[in-house]
PDB file of C-alpha atoms in Angstrom:
ATOM      1  CA  MET A   1      -0.034   0.248  -0.214  1.00  0.00           C
ATOM      2  CA  THR A   2       1.195   3.979  -0.326  1.00  0.00           C
ATOM      3  CA  ASN A   3       1.685   5.986   2.033  1.00  0.00           C
ATOM      4  CA  LEU A   4      -1.445   8.117   3.328  1.00  0.00           C
ATOM      5  CA  ALA A   5      -1.846  11.926   1.671  1.00  0.00           C
ATOM      6  CA  VAL A   6      -2.496  14.574   4.234  1.00  0.00           C
ATOM      7  CA  GLN A   7      -5.670  15.538   2.556  1.00  0.00           C
ATOM      8  CA  PRO A   8      -9.133  15.918   3.638  1.00  0.00           C
ATOM      9  CA  ALA A   9     -11.325  13.170   3.383  1.00  0.00           C
ATOM     10  CA  PHE A  10     -12.767  13.312  -0.720  1.00  0.00           C
ATOM     11  CA  ASP A  11     -16.137  12.125  -1.988  1.00  0.00           C
ATOM     12  CA  ALA A  12     -14.914  10.081  -5.340  1.00  0.00           C
ATOM     13  CA  GLU A  13     -16.332  13.256  -7.271  1.00  0.00           C
ATOM     14  CA  ALA A  14     -13.919  15.471  -5.582  1.00  0.00           C
ATOM     15  CA  TYR A  15     -10.898  13.270  -5.881  1.00  0.00           C
ATOM     16  CA  LEU A  16     -10.998  13.235  -9.516  1.00  0.00           C
ATOM     17  CA  ALA A  17     -10.997  16.762  -9.914  1.00  0.00           C
ATOM     18  CA  TRP A  18      -8.440  17.535  -7.305  1.00  0.00           C
ATOM     19  CA  GLU A  19      -6.603  14.256  -9.020  1.00  0.00           C
ATOM     20  CA  GLU A  20      -6.440  16.167 -11.768  1.00  0.00           C
ATOM     21  CA  ARG A  21      -4.175  18.643 -10.376  1.00  0.00           C
ATOM     22  CA  GLN A  22      -1.898  16.796  -9.261  1.00  0.00           C
ATOM     23  CA  VAL A  23       1.705  15.917 -10.207  1.00  0.00           C
ATOM     24  CA  GLU A  24       1.880  12.851  -8.433  1.00  0.00           C
ATOM     25  CA  LYS A  25      -0.764  10.070  -9.191  1.00  0.00           C
ATOM     26  CA  HIS A  26      -2.790   9.196  -5.688  1.00  0.00           C
ATOM     27  CA  GLU A  27      -5.206   6.126  -4.773  1.00  0.00           C
ATOM     28  CA  PHE A  28      -8.698   6.490  -3.554  1.00  0.00           C
ATOM     29  CA  ILE A  29     -10.097   4.151  -1.378  1.00  0.00           C
ATOM     30  CA  ALA A  30     -13.193   5.173   0.779  1.00  0.00           C
ATOM     31  CA  GLY A  31     -12.551   8.761   1.014  1.00  0.00           C
ATOM     32  CA  GLU A  32      -8.902   8.637   1.762  1.00  0.00           C
ATOM     33  CA  VAL A  33      -6.008   9.813  -0.511  1.00  0.00           C
ATOM     34  CA  PHE A  34      -2.862   7.654  -0.881  1.00  0.00           C
ATOM     35  CA  ALA A  35       0.320   8.926  -2.768  1.00  0.00           C
ATOM     36  CA  MET A  36       1.789   6.490  -5.088  1.00  0.00           C
ATOM     37  CA  ALA A  37       5.096   5.781  -4.729  1.00  0.00           C
ATOM     38  CA  GLY A  38       8.101   5.806  -7.672  1.00  0.00           C
ATOM     39  CA  ALA A  39       8.558   2.250  -8.853  1.00  0.00           C
ATOM     40  CA  ARG A  40      12.068   0.775  -9.578  1.00  0.00           C
ATOM     41  CA  ARG A  41      13.728   0.126 -13.266  1.00  0.00           C
ATOM     42  CA  GLU A  42      12.449  -4.090 -13.111  1.00  0.00           C
ATOM     43  CA  HIS A  43       8.921  -2.679 -12.274  1.00  0.00           C
ATOM     44  CA  VAL A  44       8.779  -0.649 -14.790  1.00  0.00           C
ATOM     45  CA  VAL A  45      10.400  -2.772 -17.316  1.00  0.00           C
ATOM     46  CA  VAL A  46       7.768  -5.442 -17.082  1.00  0.00           C
ATOM     47  CA  SER A  47       4.953  -3.406 -17.375  1.00  0.00           C
ATOM     48  CA  LEU A  48       5.774  -1.804 -20.408  1.00  0.00           C
ATOM     49  CA  ASN A  49       6.293  -5.508 -21.796  1.00  0.00           C
ATOM     50  CA  LEU A  50       3.055  -6.412 -20.925  1.00  0.00           C
ATOM     51  CA  ALA A  51       1.410  -3.711 -21.647  1.00  0.00           C
ATOM     52  CA  SER A  52       3.263  -4.110 -25.623  1.00  0.00           C
ATOM     53  CA  ALA A  53       2.191  -7.565 -26.016  1.00  0.00           C
ATOM     54  CA  PHE A  54      -0.229  -7.130 -25.010  1.00  0.00           C
ATOM     55  CA  LYS A  55      -1.476  -4.414 -27.201  1.00  0.00           C
ATOM     56  CA  GLN A  56       0.265  -6.330 -30.635  1.00  0.00           C
ATOM     57  CA  ARG A  57      -1.836  -9.091 -29.794  1.00  0.00           C
ATOM     58  CA  LEU A  58      -5.185  -7.183 -29.359  1.00  0.00           C
ATOM     59  CA  ARG A  59      -4.812  -4.974 -32.148  1.00  0.00           C
ATOM     60  CA  GLY A  60      -7.514  -4.825 -34.265  1.00  0.00           C
ATOM     61  CA  GLY A  61     -10.080  -6.662 -31.864  1.00  0.00           C
ATOM     62  CA  PRO A  62     -12.224  -4.839 -29.396  1.00  0.00           C
ATOM     63  CA  CYS A  63     -10.302  -5.328 -26.342  1.00  0.00           C
ATOM     64  CA  LEU A  64      -7.332  -2.908 -25.702  1.00  0.00           C
ATOM     65  CA  ALA A  65      -4.166  -2.640 -23.153  1.00  0.00           C
ATOM     66  CA  TYR A  66      -3.537   0.541 -20.814  1.00  0.00           C
ATOM     67  CA  VAL A  67      -0.768   1.315 -18.736  1.00  0.00           C
ATOM     68  CA  ALA A  68      -0.693   2.937 -15.582  1.00  0.00           C
ATOM     69  CA  ASP A  69      -1.584   6.200 -15.866  1.00  0.00           C
ATOM     70  CA  LEU A  70      -5.545   5.209 -16.300  1.00  0.00           C
ATOM     71  CA  ARG A  71      -7.657   4.757 -12.915  1.00  0.00           C
ATOM     72  CA  VAL A  72      -9.916   2.200 -12.722  1.00  0.00           C
ATOM     73  CA  ARG A  73     -12.542   2.549 -10.844  1.00  0.00           C
ATOM     74  CA  VAL A  74     -14.351   0.229  -8.214  1.00  0.00           C
ATOM     75  CA  ASP A  75     -17.490   1.435  -7.449  1.00  0.00           C
ATOM     76  CA  ALA A  76     -18.157  -1.406  -4.937  1.00  0.00           C
ATOM     77  CA  ALA A  77     -15.346  -0.763  -2.721  1.00  0.00           C
ATOM     78  CA  ASP A  78     -15.388   3.096  -2.825  1.00  0.00           C
ATOM     79  CA  ALA A  79     -11.844   2.862  -4.965  1.00  0.00           C
ATOM     80  CA  PHE A  80     -10.475   4.597  -7.717  1.00  0.00           C
ATOM     81  CA  PHE A  81      -6.845   2.245  -8.216  1.00  0.00           C
ATOM     82  CA  TYR A  82      -3.903   2.603 -10.720  1.00  0.00           C
ATOM     83  CA  PRO A  83      -2.767  -0.680 -12.246  1.00  0.00           C
ATOM     84  CA  ASP A  84       0.220  -1.533 -14.005  1.00  0.00           C
ATOM     85  CA  VAL A  85      -2.048  -2.921 -17.377  1.00  0.00           C
ATOM     86  CA  VAL A  86      -5.184  -3.059 -17.571  1.00  0.00           C
ATOM     87  CA  VAL A  87      -6.970  -4.595 -20.349  1.00  0.00           C
ATOM     88  CA  SER A  88     -10.858  -3.301 -21.490  1.00  0.00           C
ATOM     89  CA  CYS A  89     -13.036  -5.454 -24.046  1.00  0.00           C
ATOM     90  CA  ASP A  90     -15.678  -3.156 -23.244  1.00  0.00           C
ATOM     91  CA  PRO A  91     -16.498   0.253 -25.613  1.00  0.00           C
ATOM     92  CA  ARG A  92     -17.766   2.098 -22.423  1.00  0.00           C
ATOM     93  CA  ASP A  93     -14.118   2.061 -21.130  1.00  0.00           C
ATOM     94  CA  HIS A  94     -13.081   2.724 -24.827  1.00  0.00           C
ATOM     95  CA  ALA A  95     -14.886   5.752 -25.120  1.00  0.00           C
ATOM     96  CA  ALA A  96     -13.826   6.828 -21.162  1.00  0.00           C
ATOM     97  CA  ASP A  97     -11.770   9.870 -19.728  1.00  0.00           C
ATOM     98  CA  GLN A  98     -11.069   9.717 -16.405  1.00  0.00           C
ATOM     99  CA  PHE A  99     -11.247   6.751 -16.016  1.00  0.00           C
ATOM    100  CA  ILE A 100     -12.877   2.956 -16.981  1.00  0.00           C
ATOM    101  CA  ALA A 101     -14.957   0.704 -14.859  1.00  0.00           C
ATOM    102  CA  HIS A 102     -15.377  -2.387 -16.567  1.00  0.00           C
ATOM    103  CA  PRO A 103     -11.543  -4.554 -17.402  1.00  0.00           C
ATOM    104  CA  THR A 104     -11.290  -7.742 -18.529  1.00  0.00           C
ATOM    105  CA  LEU A 105      -7.978  -8.380 -17.070  1.00  0.00           C
ATOM    106  CA  ILE A 106      -5.766  -6.854 -14.895  1.00  0.00           C
ATOM    107  CA  VAL A 107      -2.030  -6.732 -13.817  1.00  0.00           C
ATOM    108  CA  GLU A 108       0.227  -5.268 -11.012  1.00  0.00           C
ATOM    109  CA  VAL A 109       3.390  -6.063 -10.872  1.00  0.00           C
ATOM    110  CA  LEU A 110       4.159  -6.693  -6.690  1.00  0.00           C
ATOM    111  CA  SER A 111       6.809  -4.661  -5.304  1.00  0.00           C
ATOM    112  CA  GLU A 112       7.755  -4.709  -1.510  1.00  0.00           C
ATOM    113  CA  SER A 113       5.945  -1.637  -0.357  1.00  0.00           C
ATOM    114  CA  THR A 114       2.847  -3.164  -2.304  1.00  0.00           C
ATOM    115  CA  VAL A 115       2.537  -6.950  -2.480  1.00  0.00           C
ATOM    116  CA  ALA A 116       0.452  -7.465   0.593  1.00  0.00           C
ATOM    117  CA  PHE A 117      -2.127  -4.516  -0.558  1.00  0.00           C
ATOM    118  CA  ASP A 118      -2.079  -6.087  -3.978  1.00  0.00           C
ATOM    119  CA  ARG A 119      -2.532  -9.829  -3.127  1.00  0.00           C
ATOM    120  CA  GLY A 120      -4.876  -8.470  -0.196  1.00  0.00           C
ATOM    121  CA  LYS A 121      -7.424  -5.995  -0.095  1.00  0.00           C
ATOM    122  CA  LYS A 122      -7.082  -4.607  -3.534  1.00  0.00           C
ATOM    123  CA  PHE A 123      -7.719  -8.289  -4.977  1.00  0.00           C
ATOM    124  CA  ALA A 124     -10.584  -8.294  -2.784  1.00  0.00           C
ATOM    125  CA  ALA A 125     -11.999  -5.269  -4.472  1.00  0.00           C
ATOM    126  CA  TYR A 126     -10.998  -6.295  -7.829  1.00  0.00           C
ATOM    127  CA  ARG A 127     -12.995  -9.117  -7.828  1.00  0.00           C
ATOM    128  CA  THR A 128     -16.079  -7.310  -6.868  1.00  0.00           C
ATOM    129  CA  LEU A 129     -16.083  -5.837 -11.092  1.00  0.00           C
ATOM    130  CA  PRO A 130     -18.823  -8.293 -12.289  1.00  0.00           C
ATOM    131  CA  SER A 131     -16.619  -8.093 -15.944  1.00  0.00           C
ATOM    132  CA  LEU A 132     -13.327  -8.678 -14.528  1.00  0.00           C
ATOM    133  CA  GLN A 133     -11.927 -12.334 -15.854  1.00  0.00           C
ATOM    134  CA  GLU A 134      -8.094 -12.685 -14.662  1.00  0.00           C
ATOM    135  CA  TYR A 135      -6.155 -10.640 -12.391  1.00  0.00           C
ATOM    136  CA  VAL A 136      -2.439 -11.503 -12.582  1.00  0.00           C
ATOM    137  CA  LEU A 137       0.137 -10.855 -10.303  1.00  0.00           C
ATOM    138  CA  VAL A 138       3.908 -10.550 -11.042  1.00  0.00           C
ATOM    139  CA  ASP A 139       6.381 -11.224  -8.538  1.00  0.00           C
ATOM    140  CA  ILE A 140       9.621 -10.137 -10.192  1.00  0.00           C
ATOM    141  CA  GLU A 141      12.400 -11.109  -7.198  1.00  0.00           C
ATOM    142  CA  ALA A 142      10.858 -14.611  -7.631  1.00  0.00           C
ATOM    143  CA  ARG A 143      10.386 -14.939 -10.922  1.00  0.00           C
ATOM    144  CA  ARG A 144       6.758 -16.008 -11.068  1.00  0.00           C
ATOM    145  CA  VAL A 145       3.211 -15.017 -12.811  1.00  0.00           C
ATOM    146  CA  GLU A 146      -0.073 -15.299 -10.933  1.00  0.00           C
ATOM    147  CA  THR A 147      -3.061 -15.968 -12.858  1.00  0.00           C
ATOM    148  CA  PHE A 148      -6.280 -15.905 -11.123  1.00  0.00           C
ATOM    149  CA  ARG A 149      -9.091 -16.966 -13.697  1.00  0.00           C
ATOM    150  CA  ARG A 150     -12.823 -16.207 -12.397  1.00  0.00           C
ATOM    151  CA  THR A 151     -14.656 -19.565 -12.884  1.00  0.00           C
ATOM    152  CA  PRO A 152     -18.285 -19.912 -13.812  1.00  0.00           C
ATOM    153  CA  GLU A 153     -19.430 -20.788 -10.340  1.00  0.00           C
ATOM    154  CA  ASN A 154     -17.935 -17.059  -9.454  1.00  0.00           C
ATOM    155  CA  ASP A 155     -14.608 -18.596  -7.432  1.00  0.00           C
ATOM    156  CA  TRP A 156     -11.021 -17.424  -8.904  1.00  0.00           C
ATOM    157  CA  LEU A 157      -8.551 -20.324  -9.559  1.00  0.00           C
ATOM    158  CA  LEU A 158      -4.867 -19.691  -9.796  1.00  0.00           C
ATOM    159  CA  HIS A 159      -2.541 -20.976 -12.915  1.00  0.00           C
ATOM    160  CA  GLU A 160       1.291 -20.423 -11.600  1.00  0.00           C
ATOM    161  CA  TYR A 161       3.898 -20.040 -14.713  1.00  0.00           C
ATOM    162  CA  LEU A 162       7.640 -20.299 -13.932  1.00  0.00           C
ATOM    163  CA  PRO A 163      10.582 -19.985 -16.095  1.00  0.00           C
ATOM    164  CA  ASP A 164      10.410 -23.188 -17.251  1.00  0.00           C
ATOM    165  CA  CYS A 165       6.621 -22.981 -18.247  1.00  0.00           C
ATOM    166  CA  GLY A 166       7.504 -21.172 -21.945  1.00  0.00           C
ATOM    167  CA  GLU A 167       4.207 -19.270 -22.452  1.00  0.00           C
ATOM    168  CA  CYS A 168       1.986 -17.829 -20.033  1.00  0.00           C
ATOM    169  CA  ARG A 169      -1.712 -18.086 -21.029  1.00  0.00           C
ATOM    170  CA  PHE A 170      -4.442 -15.040 -20.418  1.00  0.00           C
ATOM    171  CA  PRO A 171      -7.638 -16.945 -22.159  1.00  0.00           C
ATOM    172  CA  THR A 172     -10.021 -14.531 -21.673  1.00  0.00           C
ATOM    173  CA  VAL A 173      -8.314 -12.490 -23.919  1.00  0.00           C
ATOM    174  CA  ASN A 174      -7.361 -15.381 -26.092  1.00  0.00           C
ATOM    175  CA  VAL A 175      -3.960 -13.782 -25.528  1.00  0.00           C
ATOM    176  CA  SER A 176       0.131 -16.155 -25.169  1.00  0.00           C
ATOM    177  CA  ILE A 177       3.000 -14.603 -24.129  1.00  0.00           C
ATOM    178  CA  PRO A 178       6.487 -16.011 -23.959  1.00  0.00           C
ATOM    179  CA  PHE A 179       7.249 -16.050 -20.272  1.00  0.00           C
ATOM    180  CA  ASP A 180      10.726 -14.749 -21.294  1.00  0.00           C
ATOM    181  CA  GLU A 181       8.796 -11.539 -23.040  1.00  0.00           C
ATOM    182  CA  ILE A 182       7.283 -10.718 -20.107  1.00  0.00           C
ATOM    183  CA  PHE A 183      11.055 -11.274 -18.285  1.00  0.00           C
ATOM    184  CA  GLU A 184      12.590  -9.140 -21.266  1.00  0.00           C
ATOM    185  CA  ASN A 185      15.682  -7.087 -20.246  1.00  0.00           C
ATOM    186  CA  VAL A 186      15.465  -7.691 -16.687  1.00  0.00           C
ATOM    187  CA  ILE A 187      18.886  -8.786 -14.847  1.00  0.00           C
ATOM    188  CA  PRO A 188      18.549 -11.956 -12.333  1.00  0.00           C
ATOM    189  CA  GLN A 189      19.113 -11.351  -8.854  1.00  0.00           C
ATOM    190  CA  ALA A 190      22.271 -13.001  -7.667  1.00  0.00           C
ATOM    191  CA  THR A 191      21.345 -15.838  -4.854  1.00  0.00           C
TER     192      THR A 191
END
């Protein structure tokens, strides 16, 4: 989780107006505003690799990939988040201005400061989005991609991808990305 910004409590409309005037990004949860910390190089590289791979593979279809500067609105949690990568196949999102609200797939690249929040409260909030079918967590340090897919019973099934898997599959948007492409230009950590 990011740090609570020194700001008064907002409603969603006031937050959006305030956020438009800010230099830094802030997430919003139930009236509280949290400043976003800067990302490490590896985090940015992996996010860009994934966004580029989705954009290329989705070209010409109904789904579009977006990167970290576009907010996702989660009404049920009264929240706005900035996922690292988001794919939406909903025309309402493609016409949206300040945020999207109907994502199909969301990617969060884990960092030490956000891992607990991304796996916990943020995932719980995202699960309330009826349109969301896949939630992807990329653990750079562990060299692992975890994909949670919504089942017809509304359960979430984990699919884990490790370096020897070859490709990571994202069936809800009919995309496969080689594992090595996701981690391209990321220097392995010394053990």
